[in-house]
Short mmCIF file of C-alpha atoms in Angstrom, two decimals:
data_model
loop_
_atom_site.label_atom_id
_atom_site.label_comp_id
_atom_site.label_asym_id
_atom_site.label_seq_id
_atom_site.Cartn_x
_atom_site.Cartn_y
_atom_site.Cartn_z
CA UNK V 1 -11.31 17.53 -17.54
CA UNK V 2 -7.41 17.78 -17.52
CA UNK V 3 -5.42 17.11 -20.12
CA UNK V 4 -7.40 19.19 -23.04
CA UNK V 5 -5.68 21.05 -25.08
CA UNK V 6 -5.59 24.51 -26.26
CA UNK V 7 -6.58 23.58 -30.13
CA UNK V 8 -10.12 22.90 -29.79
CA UNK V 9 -11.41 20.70 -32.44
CA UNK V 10 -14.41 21.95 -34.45
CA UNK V 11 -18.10 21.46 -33.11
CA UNK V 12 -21.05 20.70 -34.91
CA UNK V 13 -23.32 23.11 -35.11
CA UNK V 14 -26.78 22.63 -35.01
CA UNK V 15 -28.09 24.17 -38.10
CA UNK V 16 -25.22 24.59 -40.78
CA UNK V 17 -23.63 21.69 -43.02
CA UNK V 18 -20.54 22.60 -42.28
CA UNK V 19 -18.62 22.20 -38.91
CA UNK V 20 -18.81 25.71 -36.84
CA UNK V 21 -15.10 26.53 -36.57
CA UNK V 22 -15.89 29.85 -34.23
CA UNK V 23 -18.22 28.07 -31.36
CA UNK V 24 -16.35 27.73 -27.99
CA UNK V 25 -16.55 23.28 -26.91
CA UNK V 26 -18.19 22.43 -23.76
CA UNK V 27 -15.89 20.31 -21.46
CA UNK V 28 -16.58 18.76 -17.61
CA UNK V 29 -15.76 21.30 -15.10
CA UNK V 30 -11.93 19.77 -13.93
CA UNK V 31 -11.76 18.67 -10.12
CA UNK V 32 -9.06 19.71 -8.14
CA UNK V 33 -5.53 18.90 -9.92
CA UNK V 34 -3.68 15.79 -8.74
CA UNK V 35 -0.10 14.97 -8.15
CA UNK V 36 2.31 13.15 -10.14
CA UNK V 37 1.60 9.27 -10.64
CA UNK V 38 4.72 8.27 -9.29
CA UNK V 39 3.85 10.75 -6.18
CA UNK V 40 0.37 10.35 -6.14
CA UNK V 41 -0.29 6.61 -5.89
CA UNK V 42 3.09 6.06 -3.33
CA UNK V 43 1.45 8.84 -0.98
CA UNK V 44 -1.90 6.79 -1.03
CA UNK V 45 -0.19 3.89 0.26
CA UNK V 46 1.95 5.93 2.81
CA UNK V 47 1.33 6.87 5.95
CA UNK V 48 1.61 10.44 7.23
CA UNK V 49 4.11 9.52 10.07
CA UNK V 50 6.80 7.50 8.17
CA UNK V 51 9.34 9.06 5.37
CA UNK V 52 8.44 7.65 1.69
CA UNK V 53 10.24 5.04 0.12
CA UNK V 54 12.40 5.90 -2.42
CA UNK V 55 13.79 3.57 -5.72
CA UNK V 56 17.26 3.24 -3.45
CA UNK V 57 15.21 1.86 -0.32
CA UNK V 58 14.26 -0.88 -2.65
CA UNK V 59 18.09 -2.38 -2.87
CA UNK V 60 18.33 -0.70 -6.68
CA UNK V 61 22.13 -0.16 -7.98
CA UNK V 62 23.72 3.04 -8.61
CA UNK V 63 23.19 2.95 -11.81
CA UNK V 64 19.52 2.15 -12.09
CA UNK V 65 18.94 5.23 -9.46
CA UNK V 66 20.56 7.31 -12.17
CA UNK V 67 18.15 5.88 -14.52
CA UNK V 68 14.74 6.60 -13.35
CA UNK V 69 16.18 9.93 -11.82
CA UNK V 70 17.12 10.65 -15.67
CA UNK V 71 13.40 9.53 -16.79
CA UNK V 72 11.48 11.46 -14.16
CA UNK V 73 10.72 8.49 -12.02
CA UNK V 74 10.63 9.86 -8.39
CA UNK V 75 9.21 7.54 -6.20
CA UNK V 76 8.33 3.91 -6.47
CA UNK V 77 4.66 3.04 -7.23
CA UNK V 78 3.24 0.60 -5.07
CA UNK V 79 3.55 -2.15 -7.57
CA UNK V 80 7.24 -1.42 -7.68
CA UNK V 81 7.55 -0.66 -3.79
CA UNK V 82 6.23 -4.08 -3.17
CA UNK V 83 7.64 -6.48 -5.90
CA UNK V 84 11.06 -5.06 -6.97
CA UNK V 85 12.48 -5.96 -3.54
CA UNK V 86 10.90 -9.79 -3.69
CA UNK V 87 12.61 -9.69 -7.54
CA UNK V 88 16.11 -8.82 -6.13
CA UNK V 89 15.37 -11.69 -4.09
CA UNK V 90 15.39 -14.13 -6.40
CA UNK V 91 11.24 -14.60 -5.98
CA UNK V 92 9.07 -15.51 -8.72
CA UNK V 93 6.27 -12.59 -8.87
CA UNK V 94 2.46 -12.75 -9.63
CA UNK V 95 1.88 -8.99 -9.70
CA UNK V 96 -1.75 -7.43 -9.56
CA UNK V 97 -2.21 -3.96 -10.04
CA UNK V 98 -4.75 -1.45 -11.83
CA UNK V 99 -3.54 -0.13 -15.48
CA UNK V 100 -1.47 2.54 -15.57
CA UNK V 101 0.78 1.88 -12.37
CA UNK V 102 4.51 1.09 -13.63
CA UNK V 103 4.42 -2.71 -13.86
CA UNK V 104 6.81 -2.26 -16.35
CA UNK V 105 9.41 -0.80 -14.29
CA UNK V 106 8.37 -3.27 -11.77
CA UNK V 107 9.55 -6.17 -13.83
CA UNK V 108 12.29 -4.80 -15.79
CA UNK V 109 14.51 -2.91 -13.22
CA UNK V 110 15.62 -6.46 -11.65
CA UNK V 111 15.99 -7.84 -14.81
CA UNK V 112 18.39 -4.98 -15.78
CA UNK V 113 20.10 -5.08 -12.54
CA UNK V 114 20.69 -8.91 -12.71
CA UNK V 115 22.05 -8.14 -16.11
CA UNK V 116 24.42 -6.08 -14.25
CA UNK V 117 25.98 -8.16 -11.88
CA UNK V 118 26.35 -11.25 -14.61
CA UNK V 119 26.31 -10.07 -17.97
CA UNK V 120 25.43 -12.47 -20.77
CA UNK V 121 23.51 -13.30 -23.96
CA UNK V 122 19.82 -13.67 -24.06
CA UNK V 123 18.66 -13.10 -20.55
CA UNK V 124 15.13 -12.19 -20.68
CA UNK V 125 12.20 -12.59 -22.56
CA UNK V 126 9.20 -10.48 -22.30
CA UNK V 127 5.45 -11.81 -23.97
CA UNK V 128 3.12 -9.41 -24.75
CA UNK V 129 -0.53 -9.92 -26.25
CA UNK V 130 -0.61 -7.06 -28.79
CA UNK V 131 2.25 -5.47 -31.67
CA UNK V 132 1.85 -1.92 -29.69
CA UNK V 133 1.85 -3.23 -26.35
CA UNK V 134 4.93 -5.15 -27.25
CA UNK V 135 6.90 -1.73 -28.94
CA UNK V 136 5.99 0.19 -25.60
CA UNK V 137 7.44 -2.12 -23.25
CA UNK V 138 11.01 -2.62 -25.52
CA UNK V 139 11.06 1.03 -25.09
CA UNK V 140 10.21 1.62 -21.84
CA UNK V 141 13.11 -1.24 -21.35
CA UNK V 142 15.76 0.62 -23.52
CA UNK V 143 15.24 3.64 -21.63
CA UNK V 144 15.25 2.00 -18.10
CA UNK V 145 19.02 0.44 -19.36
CA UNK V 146 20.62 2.44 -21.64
CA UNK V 147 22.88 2.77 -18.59
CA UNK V 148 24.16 -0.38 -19.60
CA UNK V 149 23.73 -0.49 -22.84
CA UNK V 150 20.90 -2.38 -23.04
CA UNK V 151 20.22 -4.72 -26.03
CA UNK V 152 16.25 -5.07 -26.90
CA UNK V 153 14.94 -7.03 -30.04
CA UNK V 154 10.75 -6.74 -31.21
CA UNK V 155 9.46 -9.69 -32.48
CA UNK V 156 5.85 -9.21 -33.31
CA UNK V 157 3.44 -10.02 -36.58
CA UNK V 158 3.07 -7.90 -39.31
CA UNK V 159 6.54 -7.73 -40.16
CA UNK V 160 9.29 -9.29 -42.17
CA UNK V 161 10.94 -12.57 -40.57
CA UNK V 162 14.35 -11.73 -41.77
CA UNK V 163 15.26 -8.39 -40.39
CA UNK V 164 13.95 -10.37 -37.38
CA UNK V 165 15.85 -13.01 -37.47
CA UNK V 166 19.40 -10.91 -38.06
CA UNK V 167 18.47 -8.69 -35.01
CA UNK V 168 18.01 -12.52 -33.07
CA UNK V 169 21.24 -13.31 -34.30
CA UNK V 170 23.08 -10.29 -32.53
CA UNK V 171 22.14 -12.04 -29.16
CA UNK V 172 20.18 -9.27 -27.54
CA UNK V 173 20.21 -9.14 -24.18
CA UNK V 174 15.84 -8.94 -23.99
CA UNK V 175 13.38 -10.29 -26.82
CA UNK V 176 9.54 -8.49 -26.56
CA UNK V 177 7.66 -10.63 -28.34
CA UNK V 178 4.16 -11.57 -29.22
CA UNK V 179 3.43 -15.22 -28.51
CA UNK V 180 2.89 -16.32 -32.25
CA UNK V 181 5.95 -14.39 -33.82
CA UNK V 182 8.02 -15.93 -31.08
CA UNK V 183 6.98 -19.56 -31.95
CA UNK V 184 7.67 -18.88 -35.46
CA UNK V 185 11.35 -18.17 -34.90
CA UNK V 186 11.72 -20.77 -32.64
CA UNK V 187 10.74 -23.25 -34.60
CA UNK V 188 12.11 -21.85 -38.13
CA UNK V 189 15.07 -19.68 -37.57
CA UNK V 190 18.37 -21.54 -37.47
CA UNK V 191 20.75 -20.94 -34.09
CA UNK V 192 17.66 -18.95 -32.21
CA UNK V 193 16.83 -20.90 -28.99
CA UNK V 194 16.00 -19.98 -25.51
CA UNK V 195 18.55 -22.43 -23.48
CA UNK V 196 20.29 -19.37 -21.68
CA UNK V 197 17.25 -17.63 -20.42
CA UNK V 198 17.38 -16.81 -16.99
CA UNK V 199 14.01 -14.54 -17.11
CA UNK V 200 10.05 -15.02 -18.46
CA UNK V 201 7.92 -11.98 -18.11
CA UNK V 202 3.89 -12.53 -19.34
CA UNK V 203 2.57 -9.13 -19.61
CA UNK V 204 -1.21 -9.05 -19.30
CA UNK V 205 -0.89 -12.34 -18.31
CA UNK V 206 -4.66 -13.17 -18.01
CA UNK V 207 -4.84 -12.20 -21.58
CA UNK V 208 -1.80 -14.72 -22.25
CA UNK V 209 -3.37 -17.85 -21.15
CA UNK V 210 -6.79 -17.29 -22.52
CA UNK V 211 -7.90 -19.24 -25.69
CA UNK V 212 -6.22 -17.16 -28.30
CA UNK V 213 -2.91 -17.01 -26.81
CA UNK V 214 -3.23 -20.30 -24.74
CA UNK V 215 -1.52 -23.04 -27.64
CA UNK V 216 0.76 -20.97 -28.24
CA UNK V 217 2.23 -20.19 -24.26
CA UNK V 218 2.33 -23.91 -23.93
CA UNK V 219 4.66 -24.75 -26.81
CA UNK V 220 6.45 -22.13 -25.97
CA UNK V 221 7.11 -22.75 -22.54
CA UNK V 222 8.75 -26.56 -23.64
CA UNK V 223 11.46 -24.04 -25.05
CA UNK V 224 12.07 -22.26 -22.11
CA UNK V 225 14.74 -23.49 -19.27
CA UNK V 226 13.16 -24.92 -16.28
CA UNK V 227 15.70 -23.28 -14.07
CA UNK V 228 14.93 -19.72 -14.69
CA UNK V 229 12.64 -16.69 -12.61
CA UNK V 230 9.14 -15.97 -14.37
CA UNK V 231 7.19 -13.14 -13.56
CA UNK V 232 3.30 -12.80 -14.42
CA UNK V 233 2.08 -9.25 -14.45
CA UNK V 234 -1.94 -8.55 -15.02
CA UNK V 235 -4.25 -5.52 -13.98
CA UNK V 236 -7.19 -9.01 -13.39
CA UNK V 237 -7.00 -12.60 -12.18
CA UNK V 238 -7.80 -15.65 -14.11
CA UNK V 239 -8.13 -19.27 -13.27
CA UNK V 240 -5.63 -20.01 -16.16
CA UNK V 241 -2.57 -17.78 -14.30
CA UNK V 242 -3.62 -19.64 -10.88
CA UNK V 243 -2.68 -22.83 -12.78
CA UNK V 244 0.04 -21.52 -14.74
CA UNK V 245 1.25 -20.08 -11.18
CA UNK V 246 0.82 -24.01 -9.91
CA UNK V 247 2.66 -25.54 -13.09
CA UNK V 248 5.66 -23.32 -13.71
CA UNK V 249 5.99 -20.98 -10.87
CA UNK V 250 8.57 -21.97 -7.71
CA UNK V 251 7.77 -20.30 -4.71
CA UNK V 252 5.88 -17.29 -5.89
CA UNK V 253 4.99 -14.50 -4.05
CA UNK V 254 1.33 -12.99 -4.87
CA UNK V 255 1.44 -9.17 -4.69
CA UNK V 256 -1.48 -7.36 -4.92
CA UNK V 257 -1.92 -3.30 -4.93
CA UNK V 258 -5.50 -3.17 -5.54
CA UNK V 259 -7.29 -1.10 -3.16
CA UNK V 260 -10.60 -2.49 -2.64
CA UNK V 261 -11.87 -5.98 -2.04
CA UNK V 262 -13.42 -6.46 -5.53
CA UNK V 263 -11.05 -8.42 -8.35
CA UNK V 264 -11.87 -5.89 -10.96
CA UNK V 265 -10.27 -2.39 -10.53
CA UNK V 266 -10.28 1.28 -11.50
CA UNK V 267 -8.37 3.98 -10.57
CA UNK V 268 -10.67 6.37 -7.85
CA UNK V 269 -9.73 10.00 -10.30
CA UNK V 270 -11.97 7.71 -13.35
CA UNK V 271 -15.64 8.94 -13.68
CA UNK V 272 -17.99 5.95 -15.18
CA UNK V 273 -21.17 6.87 -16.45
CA UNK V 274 -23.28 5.15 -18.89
CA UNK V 275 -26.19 5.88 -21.57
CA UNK V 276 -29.07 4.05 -21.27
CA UNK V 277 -30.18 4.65 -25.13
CA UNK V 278 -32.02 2.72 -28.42
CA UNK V 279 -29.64 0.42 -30.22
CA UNK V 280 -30.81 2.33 -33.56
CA UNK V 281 -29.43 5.93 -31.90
CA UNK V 282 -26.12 4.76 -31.00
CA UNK V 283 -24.30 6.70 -34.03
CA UNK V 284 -26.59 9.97 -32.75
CA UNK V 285 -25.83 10.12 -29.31
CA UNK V 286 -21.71 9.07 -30.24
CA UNK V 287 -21.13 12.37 -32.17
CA UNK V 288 -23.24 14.42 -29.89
CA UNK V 289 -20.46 12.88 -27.29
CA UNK V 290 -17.67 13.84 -29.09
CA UNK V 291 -19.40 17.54 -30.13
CA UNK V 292 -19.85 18.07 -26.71
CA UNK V 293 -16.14 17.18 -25.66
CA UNK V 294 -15.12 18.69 -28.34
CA UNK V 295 -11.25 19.77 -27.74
CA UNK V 296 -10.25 16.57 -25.60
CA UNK V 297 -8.49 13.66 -26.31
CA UNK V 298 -10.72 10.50 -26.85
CA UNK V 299 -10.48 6.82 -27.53
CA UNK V 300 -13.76 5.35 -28.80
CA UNK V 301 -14.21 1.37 -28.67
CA UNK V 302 -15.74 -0.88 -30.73
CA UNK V 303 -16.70 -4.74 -30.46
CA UNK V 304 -15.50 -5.39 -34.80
CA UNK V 305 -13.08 -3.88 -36.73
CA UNK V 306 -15.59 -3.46 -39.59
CA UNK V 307 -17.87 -1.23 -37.36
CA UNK V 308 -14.17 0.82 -35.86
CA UNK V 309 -13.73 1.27 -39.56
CA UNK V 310 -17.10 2.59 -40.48
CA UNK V 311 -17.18 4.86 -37.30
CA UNK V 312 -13.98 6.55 -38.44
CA UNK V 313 -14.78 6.95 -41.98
CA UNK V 314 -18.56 8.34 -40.25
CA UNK V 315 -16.41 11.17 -38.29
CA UNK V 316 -14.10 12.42 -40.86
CA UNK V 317 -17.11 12.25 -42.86
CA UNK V 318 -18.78 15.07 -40.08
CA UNK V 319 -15.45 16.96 -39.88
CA UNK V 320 -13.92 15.18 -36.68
CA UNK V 321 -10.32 14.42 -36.28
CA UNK V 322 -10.37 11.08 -36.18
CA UNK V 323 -8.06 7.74 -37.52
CA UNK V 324 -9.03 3.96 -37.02
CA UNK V 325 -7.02 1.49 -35.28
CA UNK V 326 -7.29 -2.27 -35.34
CA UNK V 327 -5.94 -5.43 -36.32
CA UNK V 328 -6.53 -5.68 -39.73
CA UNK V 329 -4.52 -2.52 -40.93
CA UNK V 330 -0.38 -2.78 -41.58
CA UNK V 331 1.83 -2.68 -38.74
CA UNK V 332 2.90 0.28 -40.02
CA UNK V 333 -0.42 1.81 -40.61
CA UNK V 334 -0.88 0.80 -36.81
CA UNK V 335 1.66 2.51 -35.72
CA UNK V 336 1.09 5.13 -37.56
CA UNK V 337 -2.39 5.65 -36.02
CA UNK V 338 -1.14 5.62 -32.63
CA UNK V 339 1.68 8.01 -33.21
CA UNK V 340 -0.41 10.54 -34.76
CA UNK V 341 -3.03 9.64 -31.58
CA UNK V 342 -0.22 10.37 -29.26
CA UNK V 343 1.59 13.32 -31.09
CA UNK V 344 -1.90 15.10 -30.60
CA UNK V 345 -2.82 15.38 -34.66
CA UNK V 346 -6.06 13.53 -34.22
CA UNK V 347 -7.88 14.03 -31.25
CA UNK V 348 -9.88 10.80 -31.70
CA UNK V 349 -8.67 7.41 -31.89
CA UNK V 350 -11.24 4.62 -33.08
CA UNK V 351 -10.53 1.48 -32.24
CA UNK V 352 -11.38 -2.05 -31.03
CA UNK V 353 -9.87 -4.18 -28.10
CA UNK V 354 -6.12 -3.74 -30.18
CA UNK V 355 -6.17 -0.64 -28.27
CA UNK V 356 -7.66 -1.61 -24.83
CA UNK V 357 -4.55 -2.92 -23.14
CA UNK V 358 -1.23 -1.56 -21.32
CA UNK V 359 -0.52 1.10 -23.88
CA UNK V 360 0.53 3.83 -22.07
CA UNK V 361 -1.09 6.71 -24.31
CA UNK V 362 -0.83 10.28 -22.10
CA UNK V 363 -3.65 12.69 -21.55
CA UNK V 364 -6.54 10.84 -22.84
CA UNK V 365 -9.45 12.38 -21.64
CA UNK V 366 -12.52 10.27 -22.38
CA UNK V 367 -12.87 6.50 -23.08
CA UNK V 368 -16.63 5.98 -25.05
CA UNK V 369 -17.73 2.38 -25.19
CA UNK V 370 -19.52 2.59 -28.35
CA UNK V 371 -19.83 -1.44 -28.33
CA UNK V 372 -19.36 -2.65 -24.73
CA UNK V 373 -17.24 -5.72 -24.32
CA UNK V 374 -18.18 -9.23 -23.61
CA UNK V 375 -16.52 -9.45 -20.74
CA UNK V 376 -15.90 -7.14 -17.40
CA UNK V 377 -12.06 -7.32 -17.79
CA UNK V 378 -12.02 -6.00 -20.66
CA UNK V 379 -13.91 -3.39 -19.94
CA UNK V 380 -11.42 -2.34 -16.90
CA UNK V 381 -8.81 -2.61 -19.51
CA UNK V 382 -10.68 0.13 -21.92
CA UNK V 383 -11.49 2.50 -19.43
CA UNK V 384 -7.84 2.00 -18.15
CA UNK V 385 -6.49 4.01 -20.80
CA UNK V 386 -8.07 7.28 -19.31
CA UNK V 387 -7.56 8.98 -15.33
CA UNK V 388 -3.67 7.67 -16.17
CA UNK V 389 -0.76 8.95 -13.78
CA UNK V 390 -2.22 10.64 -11.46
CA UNK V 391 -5.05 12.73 -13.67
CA UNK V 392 -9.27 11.98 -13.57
CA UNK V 393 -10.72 10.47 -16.69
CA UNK V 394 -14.22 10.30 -17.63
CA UNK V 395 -15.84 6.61 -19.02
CA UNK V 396 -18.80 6.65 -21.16
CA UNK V 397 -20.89 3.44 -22.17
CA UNK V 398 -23.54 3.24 -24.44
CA UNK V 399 -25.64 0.81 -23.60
CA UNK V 400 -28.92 -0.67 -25.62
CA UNK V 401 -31.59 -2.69 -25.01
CA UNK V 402 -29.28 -5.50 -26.27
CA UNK V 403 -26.89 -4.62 -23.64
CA UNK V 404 -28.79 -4.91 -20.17
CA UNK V 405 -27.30 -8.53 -19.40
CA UNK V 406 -23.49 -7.38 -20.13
CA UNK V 407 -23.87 -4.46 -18.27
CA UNK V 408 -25.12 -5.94 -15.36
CA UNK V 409 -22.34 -8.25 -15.42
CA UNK V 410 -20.19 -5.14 -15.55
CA UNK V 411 -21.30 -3.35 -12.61
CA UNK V 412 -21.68 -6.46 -10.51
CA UNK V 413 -17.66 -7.10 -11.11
CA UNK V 414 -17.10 -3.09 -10.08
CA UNK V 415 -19.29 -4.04 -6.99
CA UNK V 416 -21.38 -0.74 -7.42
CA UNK V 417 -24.04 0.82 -9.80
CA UNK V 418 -23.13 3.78 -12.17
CA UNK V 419 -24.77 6.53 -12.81
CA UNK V 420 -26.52 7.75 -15.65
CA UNK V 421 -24.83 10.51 -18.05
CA UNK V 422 -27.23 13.48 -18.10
CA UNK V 423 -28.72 14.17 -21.93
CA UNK V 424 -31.64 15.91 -23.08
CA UNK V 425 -32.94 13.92 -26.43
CA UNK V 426 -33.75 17.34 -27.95
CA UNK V 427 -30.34 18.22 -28.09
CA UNK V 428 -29.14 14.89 -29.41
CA UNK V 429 -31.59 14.43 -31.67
CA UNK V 430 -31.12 17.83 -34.06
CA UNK V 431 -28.16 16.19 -35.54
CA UNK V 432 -29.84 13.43 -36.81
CA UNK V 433 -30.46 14.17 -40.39
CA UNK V 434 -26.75 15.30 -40.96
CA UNK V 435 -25.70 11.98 -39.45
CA UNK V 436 -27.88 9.92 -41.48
CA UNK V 437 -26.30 11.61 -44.44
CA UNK V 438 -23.15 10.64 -43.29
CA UNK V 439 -24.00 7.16 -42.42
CA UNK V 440 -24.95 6.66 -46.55
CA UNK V 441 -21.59 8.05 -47.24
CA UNK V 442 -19.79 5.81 -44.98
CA UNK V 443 -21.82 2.56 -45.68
CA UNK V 444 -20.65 3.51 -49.61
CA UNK V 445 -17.24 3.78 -48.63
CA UNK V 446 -17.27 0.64 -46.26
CA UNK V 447 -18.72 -1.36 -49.39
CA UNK V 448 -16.06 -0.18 -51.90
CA UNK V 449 -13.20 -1.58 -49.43
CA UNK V 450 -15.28 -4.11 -49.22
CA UNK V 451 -15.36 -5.06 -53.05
CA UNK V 452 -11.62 -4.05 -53.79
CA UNK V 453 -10.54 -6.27 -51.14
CA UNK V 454 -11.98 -9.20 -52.71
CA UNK V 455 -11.06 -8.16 -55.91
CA UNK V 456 -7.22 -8.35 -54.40
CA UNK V 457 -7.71 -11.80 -52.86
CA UNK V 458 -9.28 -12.91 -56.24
CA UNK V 459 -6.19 -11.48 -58.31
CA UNK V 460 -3.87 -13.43 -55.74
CA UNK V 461 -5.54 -16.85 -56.01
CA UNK V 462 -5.69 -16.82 -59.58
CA UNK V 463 -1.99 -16.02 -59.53
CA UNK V 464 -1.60 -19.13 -57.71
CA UNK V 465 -1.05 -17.80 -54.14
CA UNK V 466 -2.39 -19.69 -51.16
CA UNK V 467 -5.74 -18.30 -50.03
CA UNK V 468 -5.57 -15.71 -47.38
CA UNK V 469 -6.61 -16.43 -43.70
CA UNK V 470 -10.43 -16.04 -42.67
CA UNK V 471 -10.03 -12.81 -40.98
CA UNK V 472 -12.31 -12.78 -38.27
CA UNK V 473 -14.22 -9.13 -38.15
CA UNK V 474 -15.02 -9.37 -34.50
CA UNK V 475 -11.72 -10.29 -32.72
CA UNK V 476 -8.45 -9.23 -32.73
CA UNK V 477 -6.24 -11.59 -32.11
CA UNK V 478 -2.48 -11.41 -32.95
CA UNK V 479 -1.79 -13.83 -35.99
CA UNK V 480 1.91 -14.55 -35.11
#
């Protein structure tokens, strides 16, 4: 596989109770090397006989085409091709395209070129579903017009209100927000409103308008000018954006990039495989995974945060590299997790559905489905974060006898069946009594978080403090 690097994390070996530092790790043989993403995906959509478009065929400024030549950007991805030059416009944009293929850029070069030609205060606000996905777009945005100066504000959960509110107060130019955080200000901080806004990005948008996120679009939108350009950007299409599309969309043009005539896509360079395995060997057959890509980069999924948190503790536990990520840790422990992902000083990044959309994390080798999802989007979403710009990606799902009905649902929405991923039981199965080892350690560990954390919520009631929120183990859902 692409993308591994030259530090090769340690294997298991079969025999010893410690991690054999000195055996070489197995990985995929790689297929051919692939070009750049910005290359790559405009050549696909090319033909052979005409010249390929470039960012100034779009209608771009001078400035902007000094931008993305300074970030690396070479050619327009299809996405961008198709909906930048409806944007300049003056179009309202439904934009469908597979993960990983610039909708960012797609949206927020013609908001940064409108800034241009008519400066003002708040222009532009950008929703997000998740804290991360929210961080990588304001910098993606900062980058894209620091040409110009560019004023971005973050305002996501997890963090303090009144550094929030002061940055507000500066009148930055684009707000990133998370739904619920946005609300909050709106309705609490004094002088913030939304009456100049002349542009309302949805990122994910399908996510947006589903039942977490839904209450909280709609009160927001009776904040938002009714003379103003809205874009909706989404890798999947729901019935709520085909309503939102009918109720606060003028004249929007639909553009689509993917490539084949099912709803639900990934990119051609991603291999899928799945596991076919007993529910009670899913631990067993995860680390003998990881031991056997031992030296790549991989995210591992999980349906609850308390089983992302037990699965990390379970690796470390068994030598691994590995750090949790979901929504129940700090913002700043989240971001911490990520950066470390990213920065390459854990190779394995544990986490639940937090993780599974728009981040754009590079050279991730392997996505494992430890729990599958409940639904097919999100599984395009997970695997999305592998076979990015350009490179091939490998998807592994374990799948139980639990899990037949889900995974049919799956395949049917990729409109083919996967293969099986080759194991001999023999091999898996010689790990077994280290991992049950493990597993009492982490179950141990998992109940002594467990205890202090009530202990903590008992110690705030009785100091009079209002009791906390139900946290919900099995969803992640932004609370503001």
């Amino acid at each position: 596989m692409p993308g591994t690097h030259t530090q090769k994390r340690r294997k298991l070996s079969h025999g010893s109770s410690q991690p054999d530092e000195s055996s070489e790790s197995r990985t995929l043989s790689p297929p051919p090397p692939a070009p750049s993403a910005q290359a790559s995906e405009s050549v696909a959509q090319e033909p052979e006989n005409e010249p390929q478009v470039t960012f100034a065929d779009l209608g771009l400024a001078e400035p902007l085409l000094e931008s993305t030549a300074a970030l690396g950007y070479k050619y327009p991805t299809p996405i961008q091709a198709k909906s930048i030059p409806e944007a300049l416009k003056g179009r309202d944009i439904i934009g469908l395209a597979e993960t990983g293929s610039g909708k960012t850029a797609a949206f927020a070069l013609p908001i940064i070129q409108a800034l241009l030609e008519k400066p003002s205060g708040l222009f532009a606000v950008v929703l997000a579903p998740t804290r991360e996905l929210a961080g990588q777009i304001a910098q993606n945005m900062e980058a894209l017009g620091s040409i110009c100066a560019l004023r971005c504000a973050t305002i996501v959960g997890g963090l303090d209100m009144v550094p929030q509110a002061i940055a507000l107060s500066k009148k930055p130019h684009v707000i990133v927000a998370t739904p619920g955080r946005l609300l909050d200000h709106l309705e609490k901080t004094r002088g913030f409103n939304l009456r100049s806004l002349k542009y309302l990005v949805m990122d994910e948008a399908d996510r947006l308008l589903d039942l977490d996120f839904g209450p909280s679009i709609d009160r927001i939108l009776k904040f938002v000018p009714r003379e103003r350009n809205t874009y909706l950007f989404s890798a999947t299409m729901s019935s709520k954006v085909e309503s939102l599309q009918r109720a606060s969309l003028k004249d929007p043009v639909r553009i689509s990039v993917n490539t084949s005539a099912s709803k639900h896509q990934v990119v051609a360079s991603l291999i899928q495989n799945y596991l076919f395995i007993p529910h009670s060997y899913k631990d067993v057959y995860t680390i003998h995974l990881i031991n056997e890509h031992a030296g790549q980069t991989i995210i591992v999924f999980t349906r609850t945060v308390n089983e992302c948190q037990r699965l990390g503790i379970l690796l470390r536990t068994l030598g691994f590299s590995a750090i949790p990520l979901h929504g129940q840790l700090s913002q700043s422990a989240r971001m911490g997790a990520l950066n470390k992902f990213k920065a390459g000083s854990r190779e394995i990044l544990v986490a639940t559905d937090v993780a599974a959309r728009g981040l754009d994390i590079p050279n991730v080798d392997v996505v494992l489905n430890y729990d599958l999802p409940q639904d097919s989007k999100t599984y395009i979403h997970r695997v999305g974060r592998t076979a990015r710009a350009g490179k091939s990606g490998l998807a592994l799902s374990l799948v139980t006898q639990y899990d037949l009905e889900i995974w049919l649902r799956i395949e049917a929405a990729l409109g083919k069946k996967l293969k099986e991923y080759p194991t001999e039981k023999d091999q898996v199965m010689v790990f077994q009594p280290r991992i049950e080892e493990a597993q009492r350690h982490a179950r141990i560990e998992m109940k002594n978080i467990h205890e202090s954390r009530d202990k903590r919520g008992a110690a705030a009631r009785g100091k009079g403090a209002r009791p906390p929120k139900r946290r919900r183990d099995n969803m992640d859902a932004e609370e503001g």
